[in-house]
Amino acid sequence: MLTILNRHDRNQPFPDVDQALDEPNGLLAVGGCLSPRRLENAYRRGIFPWYGEGEPILWWSPDPRLVLAPDHIRISRSLRKSLRRGDFAFSFNRCFEPVLEACAEPRAYATGTWIVPEVRRAYLDFHRLGFAHSFESWQGDRLVGGLYGVAIGRVFFGESMFHRVSDASKAAFAYAVHCLKSWGFVLIDCQVYTDHLASLGAREIPRSEFIRLLDQYCGQPPSPEAWRCAAEFP
């Protein structure tokens, strides 16, 4: 039975993730709000919001969970050549809101978007508080790709990515992993399986193992260099 969250109680605990439904996989709770406190509580427990326009807030913790260890990223030969040619320039947190807006644009293969106005406002607030971050790829002055996610301790929770030219999102992802690794991050949450993320080296692990890793690493601070400067790339 799904837990109904109180919209006005930002401190209300989430149910144990073991109570999530098998079908649809990982659905755990309904309702509540997207306050920074509730979002932080959710991510620390391996839970994330995902819902569409006109729906209540839905909270998920799927099993298995798709994750990437920064050391295990796979970069294709063609992308490696593109990076060596300098086809892209990179940045982080340079333009979080434009990245968020680009990720919210409807995709050719889907109708609508889960990044509804309420979600955009929530993650902008989360960014201002230092939890949500973006990575960007550029060609000249044009933003051509990027991704955003949430950082807690030494874990980065990826949320969404976009591209406007070929390989731009993969390049931004490679840059993000490079930065996160240099800052001492040990785990990147990719949420659920996609062929695209699997091709980059992500793998599925049991939810119980994922929660154990969160318990271990969310309380550990990353390098003091995190979100200040990054090692040379590529």
Short mmCIF file of C-alpha atoms in Angstrom, two decimals, residues 51-220:
data_model
loop_
_atom_site.label_atom_id
_atom_site.label_comp_id
_atom_site.label_asym_id
_atom_site.label_seq_id
_atom_site.Cartn_x
_atom_site.Cartn_y
_atom_site.Cartn_z
CA TYR A 51 5.74 12.40 -12.40
CA GLY A 52 3.99 14.14 -15.27
CA GLU A 53 1.86 17.22 -15.80
CA GLY A 54 -1.43 16.97 -13.91
CA GLU A 55 -0.27 14.07 -11.72
CA PRO A 56 0.45 14.14 -7.98
CA ILE A 57 4.08 13.98 -6.90
CA LEU A 58 5.24 10.37 -7.18
CA TRP A 59 8.28 9.10 -5.29
CA TRP A 60 10.34 6.14 -6.58
CA SER A 61 13.07 3.76 -5.49
CA PRO A 62 13.43 1.09 -8.19
CA ASP A 63 15.10 -2.27 -7.79
CA PRO A 64 17.61 -2.88 -9.32
CA ARG A 65 19.33 0.51 -9.49
CA LEU A 66 21.53 1.69 -12.36
CA VAL A 67 24.82 3.17 -11.14
CA LEU A 68 28.22 4.12 -12.47
CA ALA A 69 31.53 4.04 -10.63
CA PRO A 70 33.61 6.92 -12.07
CA ASP A 71 36.53 4.55 -12.76
CA HIS A 72 34.30 2.41 -14.98
CA ILE A 73 33.13 4.95 -17.55
CA ARG A 74 33.39 3.74 -21.15
CA ILE A 75 34.19 6.35 -23.79
CA SER A 76 33.71 5.25 -27.38
CA ARG A 77 36.53 5.62 -29.89
CA SER A 78 34.58 8.23 -31.86
CA LEU A 79 33.83 10.31 -28.78
CA ARG A 80 37.44 10.08 -27.64
CA LYS A 81 38.54 11.42 -31.02
CA SER A 82 36.00 14.22 -30.77
CA LEU A 83 37.30 15.18 -27.33
CA ARG A 84 40.92 15.14 -28.50
CA ARG A 85 40.02 17.37 -31.47
CA GLY A 86 38.58 19.88 -29.04
CA ASP A 87 35.11 19.79 -30.59
CA PHE A 88 33.64 20.95 -27.26
CA ALA A 89 34.50 23.25 -24.39
CA PHE A 90 33.16 22.49 -20.92
CA SER A 91 32.00 24.13 -17.73
CA PHE A 92 30.09 23.34 -14.56
CA ASN A 93 27.43 25.43 -12.82
CA ARG A 94 27.90 28.14 -15.43
CA CYS A 95 24.25 28.13 -16.50
CA PHE A 96 22.22 25.76 -14.36
CA GLU A 97 18.83 27.23 -15.30
CA PRO A 98 19.36 27.03 -19.10
CA VAL A 99 20.45 23.40 -18.70
CA LEU A 100 17.35 22.67 -16.64
CA GLU A 101 15.14 24.36 -19.23
CA ALA A 102 16.78 22.43 -22.08
CA CYS A 103 16.32 19.13 -20.25
CA ALA A 104 12.63 20.01 -19.80
CA GLU A 105 12.01 20.41 -23.54
CA PRO A 106 9.83 17.64 -25.02
CA ARG A 107 11.75 14.83 -26.71
CA ALA A 108 10.98 13.47 -30.17
CA TYR A 109 10.26 10.02 -28.69
CA ALA A 110 7.92 11.21 -25.90
CA THR A 111 5.01 13.50 -25.23
CA GLY A 112 5.25 16.03 -22.44
CA THR A 113 7.98 16.21 -19.82
CA TRP A 114 8.41 15.21 -16.19
CA ILE A 115 10.31 18.45 -15.52
CA VAL A 116 7.12 20.42 -14.96
CA PRO A 117 7.19 24.03 -13.63
CA GLU A 118 6.94 22.86 -10.01
CA VAL A 119 9.97 20.62 -10.52
CA ARG A 120 11.94 23.40 -12.21
CA ARG A 121 11.30 25.75 -9.30
CA ALA A 122 12.27 23.09 -6.78
CA TYR A 123 15.60 22.26 -8.42
CA LEU A 124 16.45 25.93 -8.92
CA ASP A 125 16.02 26.34 -5.16
CA PHE A 126 18.09 23.19 -4.61
CA HIS A 127 20.81 24.66 -6.83
CA ARG A 128 20.87 27.94 -4.90
CA LEU A 129 21.37 25.92 -1.70
CA GLY A 130 24.34 24.08 -3.21
CA PHE A 131 22.76 20.65 -3.75
CA ALA A 132 21.89 20.67 -7.46
CA HIS A 133 24.59 21.19 -10.10
CA SER A 134 25.00 21.28 -13.85
CA PHE A 135 27.69 20.38 -16.36
CA GLU A 136 27.73 22.03 -19.78
CA SER A 137 29.27 21.42 -23.21
CA TRP A 138 29.78 24.31 -25.61
CA GLN A 139 30.67 25.09 -29.19
CA GLY A 140 31.82 28.67 -29.16
CA ASP A 141 29.21 30.67 -27.25
CA ARG A 142 26.48 28.12 -27.96
CA LEU A 143 25.30 25.75 -25.24
CA VAL A 144 24.99 22.43 -27.10
CA GLY A 145 24.66 19.85 -24.34
CA GLY A 146 24.59 19.28 -20.65
CA LEU A 147 23.20 17.49 -17.64
CA TYR A 148 22.15 18.26 -14.09
CA GLY A 149 21.87 16.31 -10.87
CA VAL A 150 22.18 16.37 -7.10
CA ALA A 151 25.35 15.99 -5.02
CA ILE A 152 25.26 14.73 -1.44
CA GLY A 153 28.50 13.69 0.20
CA ARG A 154 30.51 11.68 -2.31
CA VAL A 155 27.47 10.59 -4.36
CA PHE A 156 26.13 12.34 -7.45
CA PHE A 157 22.53 11.60 -8.43
CA GLY A 158 22.09 12.21 -12.16
CA GLU A 159 18.71 13.56 -13.20
CA SER A 160 18.57 14.48 -16.89
CA MET A 161 20.71 15.42 -19.89
CA PHE A 162 20.19 17.01 -23.29
CA HIS A 163 22.04 17.59 -26.56
CA ARG A 164 21.64 19.90 -29.54
CA VAL A 165 24.45 18.45 -31.64
CA SER A 166 25.76 14.91 -31.93
CA ASP A 167 27.78 13.64 -28.94
CA ALA A 168 27.24 16.85 -26.92
CA SER A 169 25.48 15.13 -24.00
CA LYS A 170 27.95 12.21 -23.99
CA ALA A 171 30.82 14.70 -23.95
CA ALA A 172 29.23 16.60 -21.05
CA PHE A 173 28.73 13.32 -19.21
CA ALA A 174 32.37 12.33 -19.75
CA TYR A 175 33.44 15.73 -18.43
CA ALA A 176 31.13 15.39 -15.43
CA VAL A 177 32.55 11.97 -14.55
CA HIS A 178 36.09 13.34 -14.90
CA CYS A 179 35.30 16.19 -12.52
CA LEU A 180 33.47 14.02 -10.02
CA LYS A 181 36.30 11.50 -9.95
CA SER A 182 38.88 14.25 -9.39
CA TRP A 183 36.76 15.57 -6.51
CA GLY A 184 36.56 12.24 -4.72
CA PHE A 185 33.06 11.13 -5.71
CA VAL A 186 32.71 7.36 -5.72
CA LEU A 187 29.21 6.73 -7.05
CA ILE A 188 26.94 8.17 -9.74
CA ASP A 189 23.27 7.23 -9.56
CA CYS A 190 21.73 6.76 -13.01
CA GLN A 191 18.36 5.61 -11.61
CA VAL A 192 16.95 3.16 -14.17
CA TYR A 193 18.39 1.18 -17.05
CA THR A 194 18.77 2.68 -20.51
CA ASP A 195 20.91 1.36 -23.35
CA HIS A 196 22.51 4.81 -23.62
CA LEU A 197 23.73 4.83 -20.02
CA ALA A 198 24.75 1.18 -20.12
CA SER A 199 26.90 1.94 -23.16
CA LEU A 200 28.74 4.51 -21.02
CA GLY A 201 29.57 1.92 -18.37
CA ALA A 202 26.62 2.05 -15.98
CA ARG A 203 25.49 -1.24 -14.43
CA GLU A 204 22.55 -2.46 -12.38
CA ILE A 205 22.96 -3.39 -8.73
CA PRO A 206 20.39 -4.55 -6.16
CA ARG A 207 18.60 -1.74 -4.36
CA SER A 208 19.84 -3.09 -1.03
CA GLU A 209 23.45 -2.65 -2.18
CA PHE A 210 22.67 0.85 -3.46
CA ILE A 211 21.22 1.87 -0.08
CA ARG A 212 24.28 0.44 1.67
CA LEU A 213 26.53 2.60 -0.55
CA LEU A 214 24.44 5.68 0.20
CA ASP A 215 24.70 5.02 3.93
CA GLN A 216 28.47 4.75 3.52
CA TYR A 217 29.20 7.70 1.24
CA CYS A 218 26.48 10.35 1.59
CA GLY A 219 27.94 11.35 4.94
CA GLN A 220 31.51 11.69 3.64
#
